[in-house]
mmCIF file of C-alpha atoms and ligand atoms in Angstrom:
data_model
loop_
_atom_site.group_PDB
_atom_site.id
_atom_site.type_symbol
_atom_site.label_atom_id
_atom_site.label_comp_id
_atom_site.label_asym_id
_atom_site.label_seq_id
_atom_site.Cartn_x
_atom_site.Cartn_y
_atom_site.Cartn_z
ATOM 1 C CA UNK A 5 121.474 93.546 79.209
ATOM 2 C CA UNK A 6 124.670 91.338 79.028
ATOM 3 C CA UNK A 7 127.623 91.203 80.888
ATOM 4 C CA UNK A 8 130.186 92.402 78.259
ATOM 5 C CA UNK A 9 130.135 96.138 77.360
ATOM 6 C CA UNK A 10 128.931 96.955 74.171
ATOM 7 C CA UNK A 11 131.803 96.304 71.587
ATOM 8 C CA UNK A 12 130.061 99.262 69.457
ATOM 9 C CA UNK A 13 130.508 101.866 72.004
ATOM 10 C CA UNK A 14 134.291 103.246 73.271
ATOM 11 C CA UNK A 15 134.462 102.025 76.546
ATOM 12 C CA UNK A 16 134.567 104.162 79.561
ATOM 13 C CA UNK A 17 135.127 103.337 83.010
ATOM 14 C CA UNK A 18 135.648 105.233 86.201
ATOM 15 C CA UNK A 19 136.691 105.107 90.031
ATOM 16 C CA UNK A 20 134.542 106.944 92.100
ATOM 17 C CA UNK A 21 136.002 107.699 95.825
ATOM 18 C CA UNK A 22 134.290 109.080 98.536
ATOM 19 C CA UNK A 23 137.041 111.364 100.553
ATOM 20 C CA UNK A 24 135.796 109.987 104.098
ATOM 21 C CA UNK A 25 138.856 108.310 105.172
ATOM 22 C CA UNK A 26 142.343 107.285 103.476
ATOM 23 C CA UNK A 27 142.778 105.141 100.938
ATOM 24 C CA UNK A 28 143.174 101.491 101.496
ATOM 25 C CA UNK A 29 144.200 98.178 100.041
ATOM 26 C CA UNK A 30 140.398 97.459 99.472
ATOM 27 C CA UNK A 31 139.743 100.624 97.534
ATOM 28 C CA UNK A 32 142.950 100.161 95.707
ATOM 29 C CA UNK A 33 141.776 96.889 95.001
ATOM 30 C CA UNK A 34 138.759 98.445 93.335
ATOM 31 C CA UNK A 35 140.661 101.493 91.303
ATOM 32 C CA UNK A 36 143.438 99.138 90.195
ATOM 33 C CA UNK A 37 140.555 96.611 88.956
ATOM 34 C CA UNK A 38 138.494 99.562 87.461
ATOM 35 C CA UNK A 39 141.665 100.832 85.542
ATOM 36 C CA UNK A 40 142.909 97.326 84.286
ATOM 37 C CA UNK A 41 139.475 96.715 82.669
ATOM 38 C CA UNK A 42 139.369 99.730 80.892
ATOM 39 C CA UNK A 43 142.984 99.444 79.826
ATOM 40 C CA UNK A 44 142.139 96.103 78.438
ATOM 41 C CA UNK A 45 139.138 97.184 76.719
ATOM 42 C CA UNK A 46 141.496 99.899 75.199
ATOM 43 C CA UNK A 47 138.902 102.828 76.932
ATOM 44 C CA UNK A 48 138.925 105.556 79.189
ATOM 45 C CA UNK A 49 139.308 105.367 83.094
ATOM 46 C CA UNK A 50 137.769 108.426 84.930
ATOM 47 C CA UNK A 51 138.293 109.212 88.790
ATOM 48 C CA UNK A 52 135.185 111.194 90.210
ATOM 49 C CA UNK A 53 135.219 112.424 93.586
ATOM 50 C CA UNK A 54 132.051 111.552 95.529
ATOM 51 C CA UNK A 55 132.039 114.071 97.794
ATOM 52 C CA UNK A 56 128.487 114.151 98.707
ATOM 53 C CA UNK A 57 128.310 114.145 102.459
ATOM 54 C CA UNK A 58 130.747 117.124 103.881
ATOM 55 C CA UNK A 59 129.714 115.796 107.584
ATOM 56 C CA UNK A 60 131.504 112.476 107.249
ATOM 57 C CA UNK A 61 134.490 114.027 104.845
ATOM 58 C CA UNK A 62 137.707 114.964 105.927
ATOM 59 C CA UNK A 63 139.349 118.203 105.216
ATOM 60 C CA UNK A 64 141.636 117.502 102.287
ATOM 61 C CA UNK A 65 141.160 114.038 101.619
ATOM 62 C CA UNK A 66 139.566 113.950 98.211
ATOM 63 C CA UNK A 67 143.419 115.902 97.127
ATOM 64 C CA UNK A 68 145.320 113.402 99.169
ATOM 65 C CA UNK A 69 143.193 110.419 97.212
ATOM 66 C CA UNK A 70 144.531 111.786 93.758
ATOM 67 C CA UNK A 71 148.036 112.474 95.212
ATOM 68 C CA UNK A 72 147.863 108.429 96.489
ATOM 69 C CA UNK A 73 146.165 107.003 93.209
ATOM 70 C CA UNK A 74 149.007 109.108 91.126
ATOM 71 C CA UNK A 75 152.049 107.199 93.215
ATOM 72 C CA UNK A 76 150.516 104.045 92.496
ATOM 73 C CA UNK A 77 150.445 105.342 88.884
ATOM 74 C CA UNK A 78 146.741 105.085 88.226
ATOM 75 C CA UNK A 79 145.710 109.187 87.039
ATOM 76 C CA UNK A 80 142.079 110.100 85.347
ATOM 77 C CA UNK A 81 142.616 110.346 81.741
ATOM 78 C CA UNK A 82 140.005 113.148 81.995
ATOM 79 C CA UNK A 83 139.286 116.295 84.464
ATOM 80 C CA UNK A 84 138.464 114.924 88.181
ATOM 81 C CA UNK A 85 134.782 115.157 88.486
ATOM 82 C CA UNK A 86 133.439 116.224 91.843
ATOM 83 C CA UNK A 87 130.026 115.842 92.616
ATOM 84 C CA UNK A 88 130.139 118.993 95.365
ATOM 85 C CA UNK A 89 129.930 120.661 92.165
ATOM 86 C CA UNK A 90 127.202 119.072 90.177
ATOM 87 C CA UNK A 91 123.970 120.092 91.874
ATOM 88 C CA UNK A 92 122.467 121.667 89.256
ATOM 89 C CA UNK A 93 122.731 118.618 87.342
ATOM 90 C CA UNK A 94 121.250 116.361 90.440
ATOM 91 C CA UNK A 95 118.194 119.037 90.750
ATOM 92 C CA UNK A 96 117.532 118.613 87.086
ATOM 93 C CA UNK A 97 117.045 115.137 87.220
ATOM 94 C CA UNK A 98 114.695 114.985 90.283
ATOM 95 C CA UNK A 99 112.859 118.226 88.353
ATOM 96 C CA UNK A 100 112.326 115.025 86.116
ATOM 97 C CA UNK A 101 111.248 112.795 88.462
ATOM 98 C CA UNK A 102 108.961 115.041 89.911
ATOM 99 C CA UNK A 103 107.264 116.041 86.395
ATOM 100 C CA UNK A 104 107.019 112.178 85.900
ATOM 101 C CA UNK A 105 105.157 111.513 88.804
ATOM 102 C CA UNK A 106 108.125 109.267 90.574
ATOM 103 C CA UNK A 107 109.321 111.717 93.779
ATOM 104 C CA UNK A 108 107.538 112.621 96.222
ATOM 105 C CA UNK A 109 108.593 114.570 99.839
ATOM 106 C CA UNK A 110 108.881 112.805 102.849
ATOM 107 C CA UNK A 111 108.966 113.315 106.417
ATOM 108 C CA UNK A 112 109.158 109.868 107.422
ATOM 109 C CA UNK A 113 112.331 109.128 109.801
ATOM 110 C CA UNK A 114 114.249 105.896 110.392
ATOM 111 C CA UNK A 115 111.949 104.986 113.574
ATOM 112 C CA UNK A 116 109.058 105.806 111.536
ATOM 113 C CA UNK A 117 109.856 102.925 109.333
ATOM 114 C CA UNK A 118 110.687 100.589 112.164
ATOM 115 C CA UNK A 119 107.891 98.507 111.588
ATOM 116 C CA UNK A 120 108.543 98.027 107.596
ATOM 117 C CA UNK A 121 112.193 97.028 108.704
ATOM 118 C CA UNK A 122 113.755 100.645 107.309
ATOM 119 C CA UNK A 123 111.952 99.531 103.916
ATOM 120 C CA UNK A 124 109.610 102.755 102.782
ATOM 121 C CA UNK A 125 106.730 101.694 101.186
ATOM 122 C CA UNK A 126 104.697 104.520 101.682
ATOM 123 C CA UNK A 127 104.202 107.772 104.302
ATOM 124 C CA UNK A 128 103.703 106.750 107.868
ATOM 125 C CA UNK A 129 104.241 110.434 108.774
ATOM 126 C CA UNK A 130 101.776 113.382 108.224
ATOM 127 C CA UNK A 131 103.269 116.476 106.992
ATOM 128 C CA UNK A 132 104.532 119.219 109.628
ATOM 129 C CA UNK A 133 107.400 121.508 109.540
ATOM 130 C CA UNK A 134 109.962 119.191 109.831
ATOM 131 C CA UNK A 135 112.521 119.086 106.444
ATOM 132 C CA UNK A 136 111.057 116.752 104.258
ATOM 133 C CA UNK A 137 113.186 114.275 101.880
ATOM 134 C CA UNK A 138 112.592 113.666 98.718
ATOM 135 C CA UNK A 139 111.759 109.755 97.436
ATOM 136 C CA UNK A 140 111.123 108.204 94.604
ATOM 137 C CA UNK A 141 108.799 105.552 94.183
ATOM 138 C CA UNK A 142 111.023 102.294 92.144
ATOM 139 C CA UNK A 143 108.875 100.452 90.395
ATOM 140 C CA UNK A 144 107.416 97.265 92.733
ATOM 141 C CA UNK A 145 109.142 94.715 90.494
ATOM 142 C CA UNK A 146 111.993 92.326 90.560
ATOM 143 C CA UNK A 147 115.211 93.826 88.655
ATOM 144 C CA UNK A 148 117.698 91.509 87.545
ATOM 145 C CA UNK A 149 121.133 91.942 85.821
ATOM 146 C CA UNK A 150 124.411 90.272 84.639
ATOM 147 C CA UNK A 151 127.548 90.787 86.378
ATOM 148 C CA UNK A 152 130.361 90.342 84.491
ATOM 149 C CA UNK A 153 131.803 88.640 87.720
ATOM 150 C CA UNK A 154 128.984 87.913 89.750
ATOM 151 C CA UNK A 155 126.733 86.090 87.040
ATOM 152 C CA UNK A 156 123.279 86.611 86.902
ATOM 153 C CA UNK A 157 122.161 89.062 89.946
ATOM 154 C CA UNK A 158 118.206 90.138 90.795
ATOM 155 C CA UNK A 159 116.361 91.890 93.612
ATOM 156 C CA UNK A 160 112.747 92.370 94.569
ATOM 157 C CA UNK A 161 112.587 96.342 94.856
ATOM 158 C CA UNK A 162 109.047 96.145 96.880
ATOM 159 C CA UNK A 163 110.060 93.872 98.784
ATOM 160 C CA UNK A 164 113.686 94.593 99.797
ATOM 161 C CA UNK A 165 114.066 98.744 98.934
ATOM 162 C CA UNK A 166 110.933 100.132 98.517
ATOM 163 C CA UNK A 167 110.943 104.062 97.776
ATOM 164 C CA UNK A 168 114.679 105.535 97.960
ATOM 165 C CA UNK A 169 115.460 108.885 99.090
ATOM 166 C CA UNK A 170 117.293 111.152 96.279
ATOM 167 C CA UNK A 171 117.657 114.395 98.266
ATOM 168 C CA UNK A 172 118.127 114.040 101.921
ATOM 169 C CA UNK A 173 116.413 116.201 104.652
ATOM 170 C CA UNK A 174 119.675 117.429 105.070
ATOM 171 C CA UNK A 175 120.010 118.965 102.094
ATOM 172 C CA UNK A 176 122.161 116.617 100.974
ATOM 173 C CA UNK A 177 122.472 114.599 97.374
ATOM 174 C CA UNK A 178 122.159 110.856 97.981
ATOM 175 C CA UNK A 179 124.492 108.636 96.683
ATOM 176 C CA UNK A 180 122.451 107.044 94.710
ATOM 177 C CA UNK A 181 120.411 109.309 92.584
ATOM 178 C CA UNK A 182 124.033 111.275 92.317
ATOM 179 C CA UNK A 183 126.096 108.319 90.728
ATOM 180 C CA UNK A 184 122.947 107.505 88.328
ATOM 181 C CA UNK A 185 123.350 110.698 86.895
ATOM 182 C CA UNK A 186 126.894 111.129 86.699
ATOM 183 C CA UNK A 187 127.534 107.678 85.210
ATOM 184 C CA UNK A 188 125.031 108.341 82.699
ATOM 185 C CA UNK A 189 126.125 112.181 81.990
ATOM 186 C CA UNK A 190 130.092 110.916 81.992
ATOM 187 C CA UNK A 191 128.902 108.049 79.428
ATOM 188 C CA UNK A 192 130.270 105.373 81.810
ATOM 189 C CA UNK A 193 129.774 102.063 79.690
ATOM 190 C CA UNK A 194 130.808 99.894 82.756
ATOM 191 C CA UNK A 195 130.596 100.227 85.809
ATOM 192 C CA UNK A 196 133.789 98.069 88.139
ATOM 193 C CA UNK A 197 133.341 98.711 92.112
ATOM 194 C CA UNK A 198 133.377 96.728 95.212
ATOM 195 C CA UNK A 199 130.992 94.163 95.308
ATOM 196 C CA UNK A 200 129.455 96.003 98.865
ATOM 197 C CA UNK A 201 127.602 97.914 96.303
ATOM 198 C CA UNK A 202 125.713 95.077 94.430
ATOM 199 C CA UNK A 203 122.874 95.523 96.650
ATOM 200 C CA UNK A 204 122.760 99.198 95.164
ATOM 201 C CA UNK A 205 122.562 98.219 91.308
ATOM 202 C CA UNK A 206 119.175 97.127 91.019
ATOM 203 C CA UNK A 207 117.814 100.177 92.158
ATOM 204 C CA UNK A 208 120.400 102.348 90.342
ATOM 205 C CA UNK A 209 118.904 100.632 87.292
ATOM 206 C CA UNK A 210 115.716 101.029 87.790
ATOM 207 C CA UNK A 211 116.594 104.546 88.606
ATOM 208 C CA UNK A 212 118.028 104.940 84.870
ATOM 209 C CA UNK A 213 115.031 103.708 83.695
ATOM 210 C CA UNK A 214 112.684 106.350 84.982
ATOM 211 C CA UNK A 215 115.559 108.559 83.756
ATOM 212 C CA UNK A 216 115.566 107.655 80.434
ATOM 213 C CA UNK A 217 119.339 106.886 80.644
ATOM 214 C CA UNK A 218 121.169 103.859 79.461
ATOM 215 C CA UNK A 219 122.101 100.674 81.943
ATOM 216 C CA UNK A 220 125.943 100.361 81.737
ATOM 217 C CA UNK A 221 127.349 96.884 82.280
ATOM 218 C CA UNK A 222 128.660 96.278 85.554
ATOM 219 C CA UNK A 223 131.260 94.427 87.359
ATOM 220 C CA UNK A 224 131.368 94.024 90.978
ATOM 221 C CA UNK A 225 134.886 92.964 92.621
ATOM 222 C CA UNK A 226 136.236 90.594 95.488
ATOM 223 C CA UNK A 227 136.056 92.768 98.848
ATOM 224 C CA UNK A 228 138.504 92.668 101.354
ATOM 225 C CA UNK A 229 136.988 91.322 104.463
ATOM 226 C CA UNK A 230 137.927 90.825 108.222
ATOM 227 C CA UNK A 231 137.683 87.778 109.396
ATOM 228 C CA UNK A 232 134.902 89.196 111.691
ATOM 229 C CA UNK A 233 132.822 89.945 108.639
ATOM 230 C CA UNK A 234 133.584 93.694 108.851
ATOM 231 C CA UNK A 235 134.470 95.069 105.408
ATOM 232 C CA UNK A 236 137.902 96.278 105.043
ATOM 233 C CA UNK A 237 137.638 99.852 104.394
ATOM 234 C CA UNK A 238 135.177 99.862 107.815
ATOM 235 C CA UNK A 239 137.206 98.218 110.269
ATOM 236 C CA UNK A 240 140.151 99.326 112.460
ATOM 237 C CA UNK A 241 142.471 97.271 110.748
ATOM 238 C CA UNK A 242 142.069 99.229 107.171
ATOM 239 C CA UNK A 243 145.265 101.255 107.701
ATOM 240 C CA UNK A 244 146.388 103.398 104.762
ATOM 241 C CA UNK A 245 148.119 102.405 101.832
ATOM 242 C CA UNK A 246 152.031 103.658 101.635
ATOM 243 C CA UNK A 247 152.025 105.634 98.321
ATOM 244 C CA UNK A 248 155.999 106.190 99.180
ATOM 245 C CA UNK A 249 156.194 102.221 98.714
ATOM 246 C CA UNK A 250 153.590 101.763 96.107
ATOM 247 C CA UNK A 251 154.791 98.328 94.970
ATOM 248 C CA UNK A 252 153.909 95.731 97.286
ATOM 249 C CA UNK A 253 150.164 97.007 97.830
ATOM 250 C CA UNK A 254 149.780 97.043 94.332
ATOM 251 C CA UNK A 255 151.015 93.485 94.022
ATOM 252 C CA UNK A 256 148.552 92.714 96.453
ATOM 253 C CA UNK A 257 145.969 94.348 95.234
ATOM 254 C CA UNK A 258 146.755 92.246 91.771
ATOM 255 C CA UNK A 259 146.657 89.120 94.004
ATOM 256 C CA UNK A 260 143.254 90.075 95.490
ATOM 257 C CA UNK A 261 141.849 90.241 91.831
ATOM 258 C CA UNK A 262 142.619 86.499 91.136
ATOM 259 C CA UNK A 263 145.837 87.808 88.834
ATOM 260 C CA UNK A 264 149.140 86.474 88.043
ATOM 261 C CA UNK A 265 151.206 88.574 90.361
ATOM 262 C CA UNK A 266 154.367 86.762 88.933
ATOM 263 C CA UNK A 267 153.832 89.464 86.051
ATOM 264 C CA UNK A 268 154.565 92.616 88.222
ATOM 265 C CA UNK A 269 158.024 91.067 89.916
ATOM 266 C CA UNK A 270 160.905 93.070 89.184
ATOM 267 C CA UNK A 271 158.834 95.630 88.433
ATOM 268 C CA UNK A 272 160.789 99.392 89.406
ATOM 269 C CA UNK A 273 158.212 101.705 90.273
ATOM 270 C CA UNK A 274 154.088 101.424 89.744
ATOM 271 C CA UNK A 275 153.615 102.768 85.922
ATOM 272 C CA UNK A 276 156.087 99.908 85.062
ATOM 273 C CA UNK A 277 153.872 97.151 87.516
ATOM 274 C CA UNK A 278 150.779 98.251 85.274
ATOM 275 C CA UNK A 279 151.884 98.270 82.248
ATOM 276 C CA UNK A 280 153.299 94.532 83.206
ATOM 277 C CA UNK A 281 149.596 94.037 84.744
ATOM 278 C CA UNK A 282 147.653 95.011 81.744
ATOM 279 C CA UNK A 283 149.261 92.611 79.480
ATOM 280 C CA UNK A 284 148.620 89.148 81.807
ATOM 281 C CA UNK A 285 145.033 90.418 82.959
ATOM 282 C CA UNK A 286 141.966 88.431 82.425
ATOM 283 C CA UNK A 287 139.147 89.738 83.454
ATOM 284 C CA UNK A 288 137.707 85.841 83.703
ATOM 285 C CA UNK A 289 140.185 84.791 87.092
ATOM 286 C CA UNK A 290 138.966 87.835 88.986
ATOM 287 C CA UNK A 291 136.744 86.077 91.934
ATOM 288 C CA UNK A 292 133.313 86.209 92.392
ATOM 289 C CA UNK A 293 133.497 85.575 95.936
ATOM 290 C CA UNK A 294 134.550 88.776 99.053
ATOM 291 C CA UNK A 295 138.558 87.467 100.720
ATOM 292 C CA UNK A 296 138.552 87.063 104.545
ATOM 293 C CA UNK A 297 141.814 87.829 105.881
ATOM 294 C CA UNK A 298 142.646 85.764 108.821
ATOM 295 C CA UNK A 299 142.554 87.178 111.721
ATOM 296 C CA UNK A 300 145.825 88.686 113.265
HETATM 297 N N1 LIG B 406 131.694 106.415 96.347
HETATM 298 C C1 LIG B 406 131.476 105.006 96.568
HETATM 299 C C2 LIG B 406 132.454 104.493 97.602
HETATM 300 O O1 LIG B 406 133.486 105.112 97.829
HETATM 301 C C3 LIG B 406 131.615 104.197 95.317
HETATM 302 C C4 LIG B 406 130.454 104.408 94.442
HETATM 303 C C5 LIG B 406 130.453 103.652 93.130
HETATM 304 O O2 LIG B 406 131.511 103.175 92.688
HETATM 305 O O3 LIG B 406 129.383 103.565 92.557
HETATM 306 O O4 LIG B 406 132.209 103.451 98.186
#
């Protein structure tokens, strides 16, 4: 796989929220970043709402994220996706896995795996009535890709993931069986996101794989860091964005992705600031390293 999306396929990006908190200057970083490369690959930018995991959500947010994305002038070009919808689609695909051979329940819990540091490499647990999980087994192999930022990026999935749950005891879609399928049903070509979530690609390609599905290109973006090593969107200090002042976050945001912010001055209102964007952006300055904002 290279780095570059496939010139022979329209491109198609997306942004892909999960409504647990407000939005913020780091996950504007990433939607402004996922929207400017699909602009200048003359594709499609999708917003899907990840809205997996109703305990940590907040009543309303996934609405107020489109509401904030729209001031800063950033709107799906398709219908909003949202994954609270899509189970059907989820249980097909672990049908698969299941008819392949690759999932398996599991009643192992997090102190169960203690010993394997979290890493489940196989049952520790006998069956009882407990809910079980459902894992698949990733293939005990080193997966590598190319970043378009990042460069050349590989991981050891016996050693460092082991088996990854795709339906929680819960009863609960995890993240990452859910965004395999969706970016492969919404023909994603590349993937752009925060750069906290290139630990997550090798197994979400070795997920496609056992799928059958295609590997999108990815690129993973600067994240915003505290100086304490926190990242942005975790700490205190991640207060949300002003969508009634949409300008100077969105300069910033610009900044953060290594652009030419001189480009969006004078700029009246956010649609005007993109369109300014998109015609200085190269995808080449954005960073390959996280910023760490001094300490206030
Ligand atoms: N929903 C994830 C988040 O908000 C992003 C997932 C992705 O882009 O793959 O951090």
């Amino acid at each position: 796989m290279t780095a570059a999306p496939d010139p022979s396929q329209p491109y198609r990006g997306r942004f892909a929220p999960s409504p647990t908190g407000a939005l913020h200057l780091g996950s504007l970083t990433a939607a402004l970043g996922s929207w400017l490369m699909s602009r200048h690959h003359g594709g499609a930018w999708l917003v899907r709402i990840e809205d997996l995991d109703p305990p940590r959500e907040q009543a309303g947010m996934a609405d107020r994220h489109l509401r904030d994305l729209a001031s800063f002038g950033l709107v799906s070009d398709e219908p909003v996706l949202r994954q609270s919808e899509r189970s059907a689609f989820y249980a097909e695909a672990l049908q698969k896995l299941r008819e392949d051979g690759w999932a398996f329940e599991c009643r192992c819990s997090r102190s169960d795996l203690a010993a394997s540091g979290g890493i489940h490499k196989h049952c520790v647990k006998q069956p009882s009535g407990k809910h079980a999980a459902w894992r698949v087994r990733l293939p005990r192999k080193m997966v590598s890709f190319d970043d378009a930022v990042r460069g050349h990026v590989a991981q050891d999935l016996g050693s460092d993931v082991g088996d990854v749950v795709v339906l929680r005891a819960d009863g609960y879609w995890a993240y990452q069986l859910a965004v395999v399928v969706d970016d492969a049903l919404q023909g994603i070509t590349q993937v752009v996101r925060g750069a906290d979530l290139l630990d997550s690609t090798p197994r979400q390609v070795a997920l496609q794989g056992l799928l059958g599905y295609p590997t999108p290109s990815y690129a993973h973006l600067p994240v915003v860091r505290e100086a304490n090593g926190a990242k942005l969107g975790k700490s205190l200090a991640s207060l949300p964005l002003d969508p009634g002042n949409p300008l100077p976050a969105l300069v910033k945001a610009f900044g953060l992705l290594g652009q030419d912010v001189a480009a969006m001055q004078g700029a009246e209102h956010a649609r005007q600031a993109l369109a300014r964007a998109v015609t200085v952006f190269n995808p080449a300055s954005i960073p390959a390293q996280d910023h760490w904002l001094a300490q206030s």
